[in-house]
Amino acid sequence: MWKIAASGFGLICGIAIIAFMNQLNFMLNPVEYSNHTVNDVQEKNLINSTVFLAGKIISVIAGSFFCGAVIKLIYFSIELKFIVTVSLVMLLVAFIDLLAAQYPAWFWAISMGVYVPSSISGYYFIIQIRK
């Protein structure tokens, strides 16, 4: 039961970090408004701004890393399969975000591939710190 609680708390923390960093990304890369509708301008900003997309990838890496680290901090003897499962749940949530806008193919490939390795890195980081 405590493994599930630790996994859930790590998931919540990881998603919260991603959401917070994405909000900072929106604030640092403001949308330029013109005569177009707001949705058209935001969609063009997402497609054309490499800096904005890189910020989203950095937020995903940080959130996934801290997700794995928090789970390992809370429950020291947790197996790696719980970390991978939680990162796959985060990937499912990200898939919903990816379907919401027209992201480029390179962004899809990178963002789908960083959740599991980043969570595992956070897991092993805590193991190294505790040694």
Coordinates of N, CA, C and O in Angstrom, one line a residue:
M1 N 0.8 -1.2 0.0 CA 0.0 0.0 0.0 C 0.9 1.3 0.0 O 0.5 2.2 -0.7
W2 N 2.0 1.2 0.8 CA 2.8 2.4 0.8 C 3.6 2.7 -0.5 O 3.9 3.8 -0.8
K3 N 3.8 1.6 -1.2 CA 4.4 1.7 -2.5 C 3.5 2.5 -3.5 O 4.0 3.4 -4.2
I4 N 2.2 2.2 -3.4 CA 1.3 2.9 -4.3 C 1.1 4.4 -3.8 O 1.1 5.3 -4.7
A5 N 1.1 4.6 -2.5 CA 1.1 6.0 -2.0 C 2.3 6.8 -2.4 O 2.2 7.9 -2.9
A6 N 3.5 6.2 -2.3 CA 4.7 6.9 -2.7 C 4.7 7.1 -4.2 O 5.1 8.2 -4.7
S7 N 4.2 6.2 -5.0 CA 4.1 6.4 -6.4 C 3.1 7.4 -6.8 O 3.4 8.3 -7.7
G8 N 2.0 7.5 -6.1 CA 1.0 8.5 -6.4 C 1.5 9.9 -6.0 O 1.3 10.9 -6.8
F9 N 2.2 10.0 -4.9 CA 2.8 11.3 -4.5 C 3.9 11.8 -5.5 O 4.0 12.9 -5.8
G10 N 4.7 10.8 -5.9 CA 5.7 11.1 -6.9 C 5.1 11.6 -8.3 O 5.6 12.5 -8.9
L11 N 4.0 10.9 -8.7 CA 3.3 11.3 -9.9 C 2.7 12.7 -9.7 O 2.9 13.6 -10.6
I12 N 2.1 13.0 -8.6 CA 1.6 14.4 -8.4 C 2.7 15.4 -8.4 O 2.5 16.5 -9.0
C13 N 3.8 15.1 -7.7 CA 4.9 16.1 -7.7 C 5.5 16.3 -9.1 O 5.8 17.4 -9.5
G14 N 5.6 15.2 -9.9 CA 6.2 15.3 -11.2 C 5.3 16.2 -12.1 O 5.8 17.0 -12.8
I15 N 4.0 15.9 -12.1 CA 3.1 16.7 -12.9 C 3.0 18.1 -12.5 O 2.9 19.0 -13.3
A16 N 3.1 18.3 -11.2 CA 3.1 19.7 -10.7 C 4.3 20.5 -11.1 O 4.2 21.7 -11.5
I17 N 5.5 19.8 -11.1 CA 6.7 20.5 -11.6 C 6.6 20.8 -13.0 O 7.0 21.9 -13.5
I18 N 6.1 19.9 -13.8 CA 5.9 20.1 -15.3 C 5.0 21.3 -15.5 O 5.2 22.1 -16.3
A19 N 3.9 21.3 -14.8 CA 2.9 22.3 -15.0 C 3.4 23.7 -14.6 O 3.3 24.7 -15.3
F20 N 4.2 23.8 -13.5 CA 4.8 25.0 -13.0 C 5.8 25.5 -14.1 O 5.8 26.7 -14.4
M21 N 6.7 24.6 -14.5 CA 7.7 25.0 -15.5 C 7.1 25.4 -16.8 O 7.6 26.3 -17.5
N22 N 6.0 24.7 -17.2 CA 5.3 25.1 -18.5 C 4.7 26.5 -18.3 O 4.7 27.3 -19.3
Q23 N 4.2 26.8 -17.2 CA 3.7 28.2 -17.0 C 4.8 29.2 -17.0 O 4.6 30.3 -17.6
L24 N 5.9 28.9 -16.5 CA 7.1 29.8 -16.6 C 7.5 29.9 -18.0 O 7.9 31.0 -18.5
N25 N 7.4 28.8 -18.8 CA 7.8 28.9 -20.2 C 6.8 29.8 -21.0 O 7.3 30.6 -21.8
F26 N 5.5 29.7 -20.7 CA 4.6 30.6 -21.3 C 4.9 32.1 -20.9 O 4.7 33.0 -21.8
M27 N 5.3 32.3 -19.7 CA 5.5 33.7 -19.3 C 6.8 34.3 -19.9 O 6.9 35.4 -20.2
L28 N 7.8 33.4 -20.1 CA 9.1 33.8 -20.7 C 9.0 33.9 -22.2 O 9.8 34.6 -22.8
N29 N 8.1 33.3 -22.8 CA 7.9 33.3 -24.3 C 6.5 33.8 -24.6 O 5.6 33.0 -25.0
P30 N 6.2 35.1 -24.4 CA 4.9 35.6 -24.6 C 4.4 35.4 -26.1 O 5.2 35.5 -27.0
V31 N 3.1 35.3 -26.2 CA 2.5 35.2 -27.5 C 2.3 36.6 -28.1 O 1.8 37.5 -27.4
E32 N 2.7 36.8 -29.3 CA 2.5 38.1 -30.0 C 1.1 38.1 -30.6 O 0.8 37.3 -31.4
Y33 N 0.2 39.1 -30.2 CA -1.1 39.1 -30.7 C -1.2 40.0 -31.9 O -0.5 41.0 -32.0
S34 N -2.1 39.7 -32.8 CA -2.3 40.5 -34.0 C -3.8 40.4 -34.4 O -4.6 40.2 -33.5
N35 N -4.1 40.6 -35.6 CA -5.5 40.6 -36.0 C -6.1 39.2 -36.1 O -7.3 39.0 -36.3
H36 N -5.2 38.2 -36.0 CA -5.7 36.8 -36.0 C -6.4 36.4 -34.7 O -6.3 37.1 -33.7
T37 N -7.1 35.3 -34.7 CA -7.7 34.9 -33.5 C -6.6 34.4 -32.6 O -5.5 34.0 -33.0
V38 N -6.9 34.3 -31.3 CA -6.0 33.9 -30.3 C -5.4 32.5 -30.5 O -4.3 32.2 -30.4
N39 N -6.3 31.6 -30.9 CA -5.9 30.2 -31.1 C -4.9 30.1 -32.3 O -4.0 29.3 -32.2
D40 N -5.2 30.8 -33.4 CA -4.3 30.8 -34.5 C -2.9 31.3 -34.1 O -1.9 30.7 -34.5
V41 N -2.8 32.3 -33.4 CA -1.5 32.9 -33.0 C -0.8 32.0 -32.0 O 0.4 31.7 -32.2
Q42 N -1.5 31.4 -31.1 CA -0.8 30.5 -30.1 C -0.3 29.2 -30.8 O 0.8 28.7 -30.6
E43 N -1.1 28.7 -31.8 CA -0.7 27.5 -32.5 C 0.5 27.8 -33.4 O 1.4 27.0 -33.4
K44 N 0.6 29.0 -34.0 CA 1.7 29.3 -34.8 C 3.0 29.5 -33.9 O 4.1 29.2 -34.3
N45 N 2.8 30.1 -32.7 CA 3.9 30.2 -31.8 C 4.4 28.9 -31.4 O 5.6 28.7 -31.3
L46 N 3.6 27.9 -31.1 CA 4.0 26.6 -30.7 C 4.8 25.9 -31.9 O 5.8 25.3 -31.6
I47 N 4.3 26.1 -33.1 CA 5.0 25.4 -34.2 C 6.3 26.0 -34.5 O 7.3 25.3 -34.8
N48 N 6.4 27.3 -34.4 CA 7.6 28.0 -34.9 C 8.6 28.4 -33.9 O 9.7 28.8 -34.2
S49 N 8.3 28.2 -32.6 CA 9.3 28.7 -31.6 C 10.0 27.5 -31.0 O 9.5 26.7 -30.2
T50 N 11.3 27.3 -31.5 CA 12.1 26.3 -31.0 C 12.5 26.5 -29.5 O 12.6 25.5 -28.8
V51 N 12.6 27.7 -29.1 CA 13.0 28.0 -27.7 C 11.8 27.6 -26.8 O 12.0 27.0 -25.7
F52 N 10.6 27.9 -27.2 CA 9.4 27.5 -26.4 C 9.3 26.0 -26.3 O 9.1 25.4 -25.2
L53 N 9.5 25.3 -27.4 CA 9.5 23.8 -27.4 C 10.6 23.2 -26.6 O 10.4 22.2 -25.9
A54 N 11.8 23.8 -26.6 CA 12.9 23.3 -25.8 C 12.6 23.5 -24.3 O 12.9 22.7 -23.5
G55 N 11.9 24.6 -24.0 CA 11.5 24.8 -22.6 C 10.5 23.8 -22.1 O 10.5 23.3 -21.0
K56 N 9.6 23.3 -23.0 CA 8.7 22.3 -22.7 C 9.4 21.0 -22.4 O 9.1 20.2 -21.5
I57 N 10.4 20.7 -23.3 CA 11.2 19.4 -23.1 C 12.0 19.5 -21.8 O 12.0 18.5 -21.1
I58 N 12.5 20.6 -21.5 CA 13.3 20.8 -20.2 C 12.4 20.6 -19.0 O 12.7 19.9 -18.0
S59 N 11.1 21.1 -19.1 CA 10.2 20.9 -18.0 C 9.8 19.4 -17.9 O 9.7 18.9 -16.7
V60 N 9.7 18.7 -19.0 CA 9.4 17.3 -18.9 C 10.5 16.5 -18.3 O 10.3 15.6 -17.4
I61 N 11.7 16.8 -18.7 CA 12.9 16.1 -18.1 C 13.0 16.4 -16.6 O 13.2 15.4 -15.8
A62 N 12.8 17.6 -16.2 CA 12.9 17.9 -14.7 C 11.8 17.3 -13.9 O 12.0 16.7 -12.9
G63 N 10.6 17.4 -14.5 CA 9.4 16.8 -13.8 C 9.5 15.3 -13.6 O 9.3 14.7 -12.6
S64 N 10.0 14.6 -14.7 CA 10.1 13.2 -14.6 C 11.3 12.8 -13.7 O 11.2 11.8 -13.0
F65 N 12.4 13.5 -13.7 CA 13.5 13.2 -12.9 C 13.1 13.3 -11.4 O 13.3 12.4 -10.6
F66 N 12.4 14.4 -11.1 CA 12.0 14.6 -9.7 C 10.9 13.6 -9.3 O 10.8 13.2 -8.1
C67 N 10.1 13.1 -10.2 CA 9.1 12.1 -9.9 C 9.8 10.8 -9.5 O 9.4 10.3 -8.4
G68 N 10.8 10.4 -10.2 CA 11.5 9.2 -9.8 C 12.3 9.4 -8.5 O 12.3 8.5 -7.7
A69 N 12.8 10.6 -8.3 CA 13.6 10.8 -7.1 C 12.7 10.9 -5.9 O 13.0 10.3 -4.8
V70 N 11.5 11.5 -6.0 CA 10.6 11.6 -4.9 C 10.1 10.2 -4.5 O 10.0 9.9 -3.3
I71 N 9.8 9.4 -5.4 CA 9.3 8.1 -5.1 C 10.4 7.3 -4.4 O 10.1 6.6 -3.4
K72 N 11.6 7.4 -4.8 CA 12.7 6.7 -4.2 C 13.0 7.3 -2.8 O 13.3 6.5 -1.9
L73 N 12.8 8.6 -2.6 CA 13.0 9.2 -1.3 C 12.0 8.7 -0.3 O 12.3 8.5 0.9
I74 N 10.8 8.6 -0.7 CA 9.7 8.3 0.2 C 9.7 6.8 0.6 O 9.5 6.5 1.7
Y75 N 9.9 6.0 -0.4 CA 9.9 4.5 -0.2 C 11.2 3.9 -0.7 O 11.4 3.7 -1.9
F76 N 12.2 3.7 0.2 CA 13.5 3.4 -0.2 C 13.6 2.0 -0.9 O 14.4 1.9 -1.8
S77 N 12.8 1.1 -0.5 CA 13.0 -0.3 -1.1 C 12.0 -0.5 -2.3 O 11.7 -1.7 -2.6
I78 N 11.6 0.5 -2.9 CA 10.6 0.4 -4.0 C 11.4 -0.2 -5.3 O 12.6 0.1 -5.5
E79 N 10.7 -1.0 -6.0 CA 11.3 -1.6 -7.2 C 11.3 -0.6 -8.4 O 10.4 0.3 -8.4
L80 N 12.1 -0.9 -9.3 CA 12.2 0.0 -10.5 C 10.9 -0.1 -11.4 O 10.6 0.9 -12.0
K81 N 10.2 -1.2 -11.3 CA 9.0 -1.3 -12.1 C 7.9 -0.3 -11.7 O 7.1 0.2 -12.5
F82 N 7.9 0.1 -10.4 CA 7.0 1.2 -10.0 C 7.3 2.5 -10.6 O 6.5 3.3 -11.0
I83 N 8.6 2.8 -10.7 CA 9.1 4.0 -11.3 C 8.7 4.1 -12.8 O 8.2 5.1 -13.3
V84 N 9.0 3.0 -13.5 CA 8.6 2.9 -14.9 C 7.1 3.0 -15.1 O 6.7 3.7 -16.1
T85 N 6.3 2.4 -14.3 CA 4.9 2.5 -14.4 C 4.4 3.9 -14.2 O 3.6 4.4 -15.0
V86 N 4.9 4.6 -13.2 CA 4.5 6.0 -13.0 C 4.9 6.9 -14.2 O 4.2 7.8 -14.6
S87 N 6.1 6.7 -14.7 CA 6.6 7.5 -15.9 C 5.7 7.2 -17.1 O 5.5 8.1 -17.9
L88 N 5.2 6.0 -17.2 CA 4.3 5.7 -18.4 C 3.0 6.4 -18.2 O 2.4 6.8 -19.2
V89 N 2.5 6.5 -16.9 CA 1.3 7.3 -16.7 C 1.5 8.7 -17.1 O 0.7 9.4 -17.7
M90 N 2.7 9.3 -16.7 CA 3.0 10.6 -17.1 C 3.1 10.8 -18.6 O 2.7 11.8 -19.2
L91 N 3.6 9.8 -19.3 CA 3.6 9.7 -20.7 C 2.2 9.8 -21.3 O 2.0 10.4 -22.3
L92 N 1.3 9.0 -20.7 CA -0.1 9.0 -21.2 C -0.7 10.4 -21.1 O -1.4 10.9 -22.0
V93 N -0.4 11.1 -20.0 CA -0.9 12.5 -19.8 C -0.3 13.4 -20.8 O -0.9 14.3 -21.4
A94 N 1.0 13.2 -21.1 CA 1.7 14.0 -22.1 C 1.1 13.8 -23.5 O 1.1 14.7 -24.3
F95 N 0.7 12.5 -23.8 CA 0.2 12.2 -25.1 C -1.1 13.0 -25.3 O -1.3 13.5 -26.4
I96 N -1.9 13.2 -24.3 CA -3.1 14.1 -24.4 C -2.7 15.5 -24.7 O -3.3 16.1 -25.6
D97 N -1.6 16.0 -24.1 CA -1.2 17.3 -24.4 C -0.7 17.4 -25.8 O -0.9 18.4 -26.5
L98 N 0.0 16.4 -26.3 CA 0.6 16.4 -27.7 C -0.5 16.4 -28.7 O -0.4 17.0 -29.8
L99 N -1.7 15.8 -28.4 CA -2.8 15.8 -29.3 C -3.5 17.1 -29.4 O -4.3 17.4 -30.3
A100 N -3.3 18.0 -28.4 CA -4.1 19.2 -28.2 C -3.6 20.3 -29.2 O -4.3 21.2 -29.5
A101 N -2.3 20.2 -29.7 CA -1.8 21.2 -30.6 C -1.0 20.5 -31.7 O -0.7 19.3 -31.6
Q102 N -0.6 21.3 -32.7 CA 0.1 20.7 -33.8 C 1.6 20.9 -33.6 O 2.2 21.8 -34.1
Y103 N 2.2 20.0 -32.8 CA 3.6 20.0 -32.6 C 4.4 19.4 -33.7 O 3.9 18.5 -34.4
P104 N 5.6 19.9 -33.9 CA 6.4 19.2 -35.0 C 6.8 17.8 -34.6 O 6.8 17.4 -33.5
A105 N 7.2 17.0 -35.6 CA 7.5 15.6 -35.4 C 8.7 15.4 -34.5 O 8.7 14.5 -33.7
W106 N 9.7 16.3 -34.6 CA 10.9 16.1 -33.8 C 10.5 16.3 -32.3 O 11.1 15.7 -31.4
F107 N 9.6 17.2 -32.0 CA 9.1 17.4 -30.7 C 8.4 16.2 -30.1 O 8.6 15.8 -29.0
W108 N 7.6 15.6 -31.0 CA 6.9 14.3 -30.6 C 7.9 13.3 -30.2 O 7.8 12.6 -29.2
A109 N 8.9 13.1 -31.0 CA 9.9 12.0 -30.8 C 10.7 12.2 -29.5 O 10.8 11.3 -28.7
I110 N 11.1 13.5 -29.3 CA 11.9 13.7 -28.1 C 11.0 13.7 -26.9 O 11.4 13.0 -25.9
S111 N 9.9 14.3 -26.9 CA 9.1 14.3 -25.7 C 8.5 12.9 -25.3 O 8.3 12.7 -24.1
M112 N 8.3 12.1 -26.3 CA 7.8 10.7 -25.9 C 9.0 9.8 -25.4 O 8.7 8.9 -24.7
G113 N 10.2 10.2 -25.7 CA 11.3 9.4 -25.3 C 12.0 9.8 -24.0 O 13.0 9.2 -23.7
V114 N 11.6 10.9 -23.4 CA 12.4 11.3 -22.2 C 11.7 11.0 -20.9 O 12.4 11.1 -19.8
Y115 N 10.5 10.6 -20.8 CA 9.8 10.3 -19.5 C 10.5 9.2 -18.8 O 10.8 9.3 -17.6
V116 N 10.6 8.0 -19.4 CA 11.1 6.8 -18.7 C 12.6 7.0 -18.3 O 12.9 6.8 -17.2
P117 N 13.5 7.4 -19.2 CA 14.9 7.6 -18.8 C 15.1 8.6 -17.8 O 15.9 8.5 -16.9
S118 N 14.3 9.7 -17.8 CA 14.5 10.7 -16.8 C 14.0 10.3 -15.4 O 14.6 10.5 -14.4
S119 N 12.9 9.5 -15.4 CA 12.4 9.0 -14.1 C 13.4 8.0 -13.5 O 13.7 8.0 -12.3
I120 N 14.0 7.1 -14.4 CA 15.0 6.2 -13.9 C 16.2 6.9 -13.5 O 16.8 6.4 -12.5
S121 N 16.6 8.0 -14.1 CA 17.8 8.7 -13.7 C 17.6 9.3 -12.3 O 18.5 9.3 -11.5
G122 N 16.4 9.8 -12.0 CA 16.0 10.3 -10.7 C 16.1 9.2 -9.6 O 16.6 9.4 -8.5
Y123 N 15.6 8.0 -10.0 CA 15.7 6.9 -9.1 C 17.1 6.5 -8.7 O 17.4 6.4 -7.6
Y124 N 18.0 6.4 -9.7 CA 19.4 6.1 -9.5 C 20.1 7.2 -8.8 O 21.1 7.0 -8.1
F125 N 19.7 8.4 -9.1 CA 20.4 9.6 -8.4 C 20.2 9.5 -6.9 O 21.2 9.7 -6.1
I126 N 19.0 9.1 -6.4 CA 18.8 9.0 -5.0 C 19.5 7.8 -4.4 O 20.1 7.9 -3.3
I127 N 19.6 6.8 -5.2 CA 20.4 5.6 -4.7 C 21.9 6.0 -4.5 O 22.5 5.7 -3.5
Q128 N 22.4 6.8 -5.5 CA 23.8 7.3 -5.4 C 24.0 8.2 -4.2 O 25.1 8.2 -3.5
I129 N 23.0 9.1 -3.9 CA 23.2 10.0 -2.8 C 23.1 9.3 -1.5 O 23.9 9.6 -0.5
R130 N 22.3 8.2 -1.4 CA 22.2 7.5 -0.1 C 23.4 6.6 0.2 O 23.5 6.0 1.3
K131 N 24.2 6.3 -0.8 CA 25.4 5.4 -0.5 C 26.4 6.1 0.3 O 26.8 7.0 0.6

